[in-house]
Amino acid sequence: MDSDNVPDHGLNRKLLEVLQNDSFRQFLGAEIVEVREGYAKVEGVVKEEYTNFHGTAHGSYIAALADFALGIAANSDNVKRFAVTIKIDFLRPAFPGEKLTAKAFRTGGGRNLAFFEINVLRGDELVARGDAIVYGKERIVDSH
């Protein structure tokens, strides 16, 4: 994506460009919907190739969508963070063609460690939920 066309979600421009051009994000078909400090919302549609032998969304697709939202939320205050632990509970199946929304939000922490909750929804219905711990301390330098 051309950097002039990157939507402003309140994120550091350099980070937004990296996320928009991320090949794994493109593989997931994930779109960044909303970002504010400590929060991110992304959406993705379950494709046939993301299903398991039961014909439902593979858990790894749901977890990857959750992790993508977490990565954005965890870095939204311009501190470079990475996941130390992610725990996902799968509550309901999702099917090809369904749009899933992953929301990650900070629930606590301190300077270097932060705690997040992640919810993956189909409309208003909770499909999966999780908790994560992230670590970081280095600032992300903006490109302008």
mmCIF file with all atom_site columns, C-alpha atoms in Angstrom:
data_model
loop_
_atom_site.group_PDB
_atom_site.id
_atom_site.type_symbol
_atom_site.label_atom_id
_atom_site.label_alt_id
_atom_site.label_comp_id
_atom_site.label_asym_id
_atom_site.label_entity_id
_atom_site.label_seq_id
_atom_site.pdbx_PDB_ins_code
_atom_site.Cartn_x
_atom_site.Cartn_y
_atom_site.Cartn_z
_atom_site.occupancy
_atom_site.B_iso_or_equiv
_atom_site.pdbx_formal_charge
_atom_site.auth_seq_id
_atom_site.auth_comp_id
_atom_site.auth_asym_id
_atom_site.auth_atom_id
_atom_site.pdbx_PDB_model_num
ATOM 1   C CA . MET A 1 1   ? 0.000   0.000   0.000  1.00 0.00 ? 1   MET A CA 1
ATOM 2   C CA . ASP A 1 2   ? 1.273   3.469   -0.875 1.00 0.00 ? 2   ASP A CA 1
ATOM 3   C CA . SER A 1 3   ? 2.222   5.374   2.284  1.00 0.00 ? 3   SER A CA 1
ATOM 4   C CA . ASP A 1 4   ? 0.089   8.333   1.136  1.00 0.00 ? 4   ASP A CA 1
ATOM 5   C CA . ASN A 1 5   ? -2.980  6.075   1.269  1.00 0.00 ? 5   ASN A CA 1
ATOM 6   C CA . VAL A 1 6   ? -2.351  4.708   4.768  1.00 0.00 ? 6   VAL A CA 1
ATOM 7   C CA . PRO A 1 7   ? -5.337  5.644   6.951  1.00 0.00 ? 7   PRO A CA 1
ATOM 8   C CA . ASP A 1 8   ? -4.512  7.529   10.135 1.00 0.00 ? 8   ASP A CA 1
ATOM 9   C CA . HIS A 1 9   ? -5.564  5.420   13.102 1.00 0.00 ? 9   HIS A CA 1
ATOM 10  C CA . GLY A 1 10  ? -3.579  7.455   15.618 1.00 0.00 ? 10  GLY A CA 1
ATOM 11  C CA . LEU A 1 11  ? -0.611  5.127   15.217 1.00 0.00 ? 11  LEU A CA 1
ATOM 12  C CA . ASN A 1 12  ? 2.928   6.095   14.456 1.00 0.00 ? 12  ASN A CA 1
ATOM 13  C CA . ARG A 1 13  ? 3.053   6.416   10.629 1.00 0.00 ? 13  ARG A CA 1
ATOM 14  C CA . LYS A 1 14  ? 6.076   4.119   10.372 1.00 0.00 ? 14  LYS A CA 1
ATOM 15  C CA . LEU A 1 15  ? 4.267   1.370   12.296 1.00 0.00 ? 15  LEU A CA 1
ATOM 16  C CA . LEU A 1 16  ? 1.101   1.787   10.215 1.00 0.00 ? 16  LEU A CA 1
ATOM 17  C CA . GLU A 1 17  ? 3.067   1.420   6.980  1.00 0.00 ? 17  GLU A CA 1
ATOM 18  C CA . VAL A 1 18  ? 4.738   -1.741  8.280  1.00 0.00 ? 18  VAL A CA 1
ATOM 19  C CA . LEU A 1 19  ? 1.373   -3.199  9.333  1.00 0.00 ? 19  LEU A CA 1
ATOM 20  C CA . GLN A 1 20  ? -0.365  -2.320  6.056  1.00 0.00 ? 20  GLN A CA 1
ATOM 21  C CA . ASN A 1 21  ? 2.445   -3.919  4.025  1.00 0.00 ? 21  ASN A CA 1
ATOM 22  C CA . ASP A 1 22  ? 2.820   -6.952  6.293  1.00 0.00 ? 22  ASP A CA 1
ATOM 23  C CA . SER A 1 23  ? 2.573   -10.117 4.179  1.00 0.00 ? 23  SER A CA 1
ATOM 24  C CA . PHE A 1 24  ? 1.020   -12.145 7.014  1.00 0.00 ? 24  PHE A CA 1
ATOM 25  C CA . ARG A 1 25  ? -1.690  -9.497  7.486  1.00 0.00 ? 25  ARG A CA 1
ATOM 26  C CA . GLN A 1 26  ? -2.378  -9.737  3.766  1.00 0.00 ? 26  GLN A CA 1
ATOM 27  C CA . PHE A 1 27  ? -2.510  -13.551 3.956  1.00 0.00 ? 27  PHE A CA 1
ATOM 28  C CA . LEU A 1 28  ? -5.033  -13.302 6.816  1.00 0.00 ? 28  LEU A CA 1
ATOM 29  C CA . GLY A 1 29  ? -7.048  -10.752 4.870  1.00 0.00 ? 29  GLY A CA 1
ATOM 30  C CA . ALA A 1 30  ? -7.126  -8.702  8.073  1.00 0.00 ? 30  ALA A CA 1
ATOM 31  C CA . GLU A 1 31  ? -8.135  -5.059  7.963  1.00 0.00 ? 31  GLU A CA 1
ATOM 32  C CA . ILE A 1 32  ? -7.340  -2.526  10.659 1.00 0.00 ? 32  ILE A CA 1
ATOM 33  C CA . VAL A 1 33  ? -10.665 -0.983  11.694 1.00 0.00 ? 33  VAL A CA 1
ATOM 34  C CA . GLU A 1 34  ? -9.890  1.058   14.806 1.00 0.00 ? 34  GLU A CA 1
ATOM 35  C CA . VAL A 1 35  ? -6.852  1.911   16.908 1.00 0.00 ? 35  VAL A CA 1
ATOM 36  C CA . ARG A 1 36  ? -6.405  4.015   19.993 1.00 0.00 ? 36  ARG A CA 1
ATOM 37  C CA . GLU A 1 37  ? -3.866  3.782   22.780 1.00 0.00 ? 37  GLU A CA 1
ATOM 38  C CA . GLY A 1 38  ? -4.099  0.314   24.320 1.00 0.00 ? 38  GLY A CA 1
ATOM 39  C CA . TYR A 1 39  ? -6.854  -0.838  21.943 1.00 0.00 ? 39  TYR A CA 1
ATOM 40  C CA . ALA A 1 40  ? -7.165  -2.271  18.443 1.00 0.00 ? 40  ALA A CA 1
ATOM 41  C CA . LYS A 1 41  ? -9.985  -3.709  16.367 1.00 0.00 ? 41  LYS A CA 1
ATOM 42  C CA . VAL A 1 42  ? -9.342  -5.747  13.220 1.00 0.00 ? 42  VAL A CA 1
ATOM 43  C CA . GLU A 1 43  ? -11.594 -7.742  10.905 1.00 0.00 ? 43  GLU A CA 1
ATOM 44  C CA . GLY A 1 44  ? -11.120 -10.748 8.679  1.00 0.00 ? 44  GLY A CA 1
ATOM 45  C CA . VAL A 1 45  ? -13.349 -13.044 6.651  1.00 0.00 ? 45  VAL A CA 1
ATOM 46  C CA . VAL A 1 46  ? -13.003 -16.809 7.064  1.00 0.00 ? 46  VAL A CA 1
ATOM 47  C CA . LYS A 1 47  ? -11.927 -18.216 3.696  1.00 0.00 ? 47  LYS A CA 1
ATOM 48  C CA . GLU A 1 48  ? -12.342 -21.832 2.642  1.00 0.00 ? 48  GLU A CA 1
ATOM 49  C CA . GLU A 1 49  ? -8.569  -22.317 2.823  1.00 0.00 ? 49  GLU A CA 1
ATOM 50  C CA . TYR A 1 50  ? -8.641  -21.280 6.510  1.00 0.00 ? 50  TYR A CA 1
ATOM 51  C CA . THR A 1 51  ? -10.849 -24.220 7.514  1.00 0.00 ? 51  THR A CA 1
ATOM 52  C CA . ASN A 1 52  ? -10.036 -27.514 9.178  1.00 0.00 ? 52  ASN A CA 1
ATOM 53  C CA . PHE A 1 53  ? -11.322 -30.986 8.318  1.00 0.00 ? 53  PHE A CA 1
ATOM 54  C CA . HIS A 1 54  ? -14.592 -30.214 10.161 1.00 0.00 ? 54  HIS A CA 1
ATOM 55  C CA . GLY A 1 55  ? -15.303 -27.382 7.732  1.00 0.00 ? 55  GLY A CA 1
ATOM 56  C CA . THR A 1 56  ? -14.969 -24.721 10.436 1.00 0.00 ? 56  THR A CA 1
ATOM 57  C CA . ALA A 1 57  ? -12.391 -21.968 10.825 1.00 0.00 ? 57  ALA A CA 1
ATOM 58  C CA . HIS A 1 58  ? -9.083  -23.440 11.917 1.00 0.00 ? 58  HIS A CA 1
ATOM 59  C CA . GLY A 1 59  ? -8.105  -22.414 15.430 1.00 0.00 ? 59  GLY A CA 1
ATOM 60  C CA . SER A 1 60  ? -4.824  -21.078 14.102 1.00 0.00 ? 60  SER A CA 1
ATOM 61  C CA . TYR A 1 61  ? -6.698  -18.584 11.890 1.00 0.00 ? 61  TYR A CA 1
ATOM 62  C CA . ILE A 1 62  ? -8.767  -17.340 14.826 1.00 0.00 ? 62  ILE A CA 1
ATOM 63  C CA . ALA A 1 63  ? -5.659  -17.160 17.033 1.00 0.00 ? 63  ALA A CA 1
ATOM 64  C CA . ALA A 1 64  ? -3.696  -15.329 14.321 1.00 0.00 ? 64  ALA A CA 1
ATOM 65  C CA . LEU A 1 65  ? -6.451  -12.732 13.933 1.00 0.00 ? 65  LEU A CA 1
ATOM 66  C CA . ALA A 1 66  ? -6.451  -12.271 17.723 1.00 0.00 ? 66  ALA A CA 1
ATOM 67  C CA . ASP A 1 67  ? -2.655  -11.978 17.746 1.00 0.00 ? 67  ASP A CA 1
ATOM 68  C CA . PHE A 1 68  ? -2.730  -9.378  14.964 1.00 0.00 ? 68  PHE A CA 1
ATOM 69  C CA . ALA A 1 69  ? -5.137  -7.217  17.010 1.00 0.00 ? 69  ALA A CA 1
ATOM 70  C CA . LEU A 1 70  ? -2.942  -7.731  20.073 1.00 0.00 ? 70  LEU A CA 1
ATOM 71  C CA . GLY A 1 71  ? 0.188   -6.666  18.213 1.00 0.00 ? 71  GLY A CA 1
ATOM 72  C CA . ILE A 1 72  ? -1.404  -3.411  17.133 1.00 0.00 ? 72  ILE A CA 1
ATOM 73  C CA . ALA A 1 73  ? -2.916  -2.633  20.542 1.00 0.00 ? 73  ALA A CA 1
ATOM 74  C CA . ALA A 1 74  ? 0.327   -3.489  22.339 1.00 0.00 ? 74  ALA A CA 1
ATOM 75  C CA . ASN A 1 75  ? 2.349   -1.136  20.113 1.00 0.00 ? 75  ASN A CA 1
ATOM 76  C CA . SER A 1 76  ? -0.260  1.631   19.904 1.00 0.00 ? 76  SER A CA 1
ATOM 77  C CA . ASP A 1 77  ? 1.562   3.843   22.406 1.00 0.00 ? 77  ASP A CA 1
ATOM 78  C CA . ASN A 1 78  ? 4.734   3.710   20.267 1.00 0.00 ? 78  ASN A CA 1
ATOM 79  C CA . VAL A 1 79  ? 6.560   1.253   22.510 1.00 0.00 ? 79  VAL A CA 1
ATOM 80  C CA . LYS A 1 80  ? 7.950   -1.758  20.646 1.00 0.00 ? 80  LYS A CA 1
ATOM 81  C CA . ARG A 1 81  ? 6.359   -4.767  22.367 1.00 0.00 ? 81  ARG A CA 1
ATOM 82  C CA . PHE A 1 82  ? 6.096   -8.484  21.664 1.00 0.00 ? 82  PHE A CA 1
ATOM 83  C CA . ALA A 1 83  ? 3.932   -11.227 23.123 1.00 0.00 ? 83  ALA A CA 1
ATOM 84  C CA . VAL A 1 84  ? 5.366   -13.290 25.953 1.00 0.00 ? 84  VAL A CA 1
ATOM 85  C CA . THR A 1 85  ? 2.209   -15.356 26.469 1.00 0.00 ? 85  THR A CA 1
ATOM 86  C CA . ILE A 1 86  ? -1.079  -15.686 24.604 1.00 0.00 ? 86  ILE A CA 1
ATOM 87  C CA . LYS A 1 87  ? -3.858  -17.954 25.852 1.00 0.00 ? 87  LYS A CA 1
ATOM 88  C CA . ILE A 1 88  ? -6.930  -18.447 23.653 1.00 0.00 ? 88  ILE A CA 1
ATOM 89  C CA . ASP A 1 89  ? -10.200 -20.171 24.568 1.00 0.00 ? 89  ASP A CA 1
ATOM 90  C CA . PHE A 1 90  ? -12.254 -21.273 21.550 1.00 0.00 ? 90  PHE A CA 1
ATOM 91  C CA . LEU A 1 91  ? -15.944 -21.003 22.433 1.00 0.00 ? 91  LEU A CA 1
ATOM 92  C CA . ARG A 1 92  ? -17.868 -21.392 19.157 1.00 0.00 ? 92  ARG A CA 1
ATOM 93  C CA . PRO A 1 93  ? -17.076 -22.440 15.600 1.00 0.00 ? 93  PRO A CA 1
ATOM 94  C CA . ALA A 1 94  ? -16.829 -19.975 12.730 1.00 0.00 ? 94  ALA A CA 1
ATOM 95  C CA . PHE A 1 95  ? -17.590 -20.880 9.126  1.00 0.00 ? 95  PHE A CA 1
ATOM 96  C CA . PRO A 1 96  ? -16.379 -19.869 5.656  1.00 0.00 ? 96  PRO A CA 1
ATOM 97  C CA . GLY A 1 97  ? -17.715 -16.496 4.559  1.00 0.00 ? 97  GLY A CA 1
ATOM 98  C CA . GLU A 1 98  ? -18.244 -15.207 8.090  1.00 0.00 ? 98  GLU A CA 1
ATOM 99  C CA . LYS A 1 99  ? -16.640 -11.937 9.144  1.00 0.00 ? 99  LYS A CA 1
ATOM 100 C CA . LEU A 1 100 ? -14.771 -12.117 12.437 1.00 0.00 ? 100 LEU A CA 1
ATOM 101 C CA . THR A 1 101 ? -13.792 -9.105  14.503 1.00 0.00 ? 101 THR A CA 1
ATOM 102 C CA . ALA A 1 102 ? -10.855 -9.273  16.899 1.00 0.00 ? 102 ALA A CA 1
ATOM 103 C CA . LYS A 1 103 ? -10.620 -6.660  19.641 1.00 0.00 ? 103 LYS A CA 1
ATOM 104 C CA . ALA A 1 104 ? -7.609  -6.361  21.932 1.00 0.00 ? 104 ALA A CA 1
ATOM 105 C CA . PHE A 1 105 ? -7.453  -4.012  24.888 1.00 0.00 ? 105 PHE A CA 1
ATOM 106 C CA . ARG A 1 106 ? -5.011  -3.334  27.676 1.00 0.00 ? 106 ARG A CA 1
ATOM 107 C CA . THR A 1 107 ? -6.200  -4.362  31.125 1.00 0.00 ? 107 THR A CA 1
ATOM 108 C CA . GLY A 1 108 ? -3.157  -3.454  33.218 1.00 0.00 ? 108 GLY A CA 1
ATOM 109 C CA . GLY A 1 109 ? 0.568   -3.700  33.642 1.00 0.00 ? 109 GLY A CA 1
ATOM 110 C CA . GLY A 1 110 ? 3.465   -1.397  34.181 1.00 0.00 ? 110 GLY A CA 1
ATOM 111 C CA . ARG A 1 111 ? 6.356   0.134   32.296 1.00 0.00 ? 111 ARG A CA 1
ATOM 112 C CA . ASN A 1 112 ? 7.709   -3.025  30.612 1.00 0.00 ? 112 ASN A CA 1
ATOM 113 C CA . LEU A 1 113 ? 5.018   -5.699  31.024 1.00 0.00 ? 113 LEU A CA 1
ATOM 114 C CA . ALA A 1 114 ? 1.428   -5.132  29.940 1.00 0.00 ? 114 ALA A CA 1
ATOM 115 C CA . PHE A 1 115 ? -1.674  -7.313  30.156 1.00 0.00 ? 115 PHE A CA 1
ATOM 116 C CA . PHE A 1 116 ? -4.329  -7.556  27.451 1.00 0.00 ? 116 PHE A CA 1
ATOM 117 C CA . GLU A 1 117 ? -7.671  -9.190  26.863 1.00 0.00 ? 117 GLU A CA 1
ATOM 118 C CA . ILE A 1 118 ? -8.627  -10.279 23.357 1.00 0.00 ? 118 ILE A CA 1
ATOM 119 C CA . ASN A 1 119 ? -12.113 -11.088 22.077 1.00 0.00 ? 119 ASN A CA 1
ATOM 120 C CA . VAL A 1 120 ? -12.954 -12.546 18.675 1.00 0.00 ? 120 VAL A CA 1
ATOM 121 C CA . LEU A 1 121 ? -16.569 -12.007 17.667 1.00 0.00 ? 121 LEU A CA 1
ATOM 122 C CA . ARG A 1 122 ? -18.970 -12.921 14.897 1.00 0.00 ? 122 ARG A CA 1
ATOM 123 C CA . GLY A 1 123 ? -21.320 -9.960  15.082 1.00 0.00 ? 123 GLY A CA 1
ATOM 124 C CA . ASP A 1 124 ? -22.139 -9.726  18.802 1.00 0.00 ? 124 ASP A CA 1
ATOM 125 C CA . GLU A 1 125 ? -21.440 -13.416 19.459 1.00 0.00 ? 125 GLU A CA 1
ATOM 126 C CA . LEU A 1 126 ? -18.177 -14.322 21.196 1.00 0.00 ? 126 LEU A CA 1
ATOM 127 C CA . VAL A 1 127 ? -16.275 -16.969 19.199 1.00 0.00 ? 127 VAL A CA 1
ATOM 128 C CA . ALA A 1 128 ? -13.009 -16.918 21.168 1.00 0.00 ? 128 ALA A CA 1
ATOM 129 C CA . ARG A 1 129 ? -11.449 -15.002 24.023 1.00 0.00 ? 129 ARG A CA 1
ATOM 130 C CA . GLY A 1 130 ? -7.954  -14.745 25.323 1.00 0.00 ? 130 GLY A CA 1
ATOM 131 C CA . ASP A 1 131 ? -5.454  -13.138 27.619 1.00 0.00 ? 131 ASP A CA 1
ATOM 132 C CA . ALA A 1 132 ? -1.945  -12.024 26.785 1.00 0.00 ? 132 ALA A CA 1
ATOM 133 C CA . ILE A 1 133 ? 1.173   -10.645 28.387 1.00 0.00 ? 133 ILE A CA 1
ATOM 134 C CA . VAL A 1 134 ? 3.477   -8.454  26.314 1.00 0.00 ? 134 VAL A CA 1
ATOM 135 C CA . TYR A 1 135 ? 6.941   -7.073  27.012 1.00 0.00 ? 135 TYR A CA 1
ATOM 136 C CA . GLY A 1 136 ? 8.738   -4.059  25.667 1.00 0.00 ? 136 GLY A CA 1
ATOM 137 C CA . LYS A 1 137 ? 10.570  -0.881  26.515 1.00 0.00 ? 137 LYS A CA 1
ATOM 138 C CA . GLU A 1 138 ? 12.154  0.496   23.338 1.00 0.00 ? 138 GLU A CA 1
ATOM 139 C CA . ARG A 1 139 ? 10.378  3.416   21.655 1.00 0.00 ? 139 ARG A CA 1
ATOM 140 C CA . ILE A 1 140 ? 9.277   3.190   18.022 1.00 0.00 ? 140 ILE A CA 1
ATOM 141 C CA . VAL A 1 141 ? 10.814  6.095   16.131 1.00 0.00 ? 141 VAL A CA 1
ATOM 142 C CA . ASP A 1 142 ? 8.383   7.898   13.827 1.00 0.00 ? 142 ASP A CA 1
ATOM 143 C CA . SER A 1 143 ? 9.437   8.500   10.235 1.00 0.00 ? 143 SER A CA 1
ATOM 144 C CA . HIS A 1 144 ? 8.430   12.161  10.123 1.00 0.00 ? 144 HIS A CA 1
#
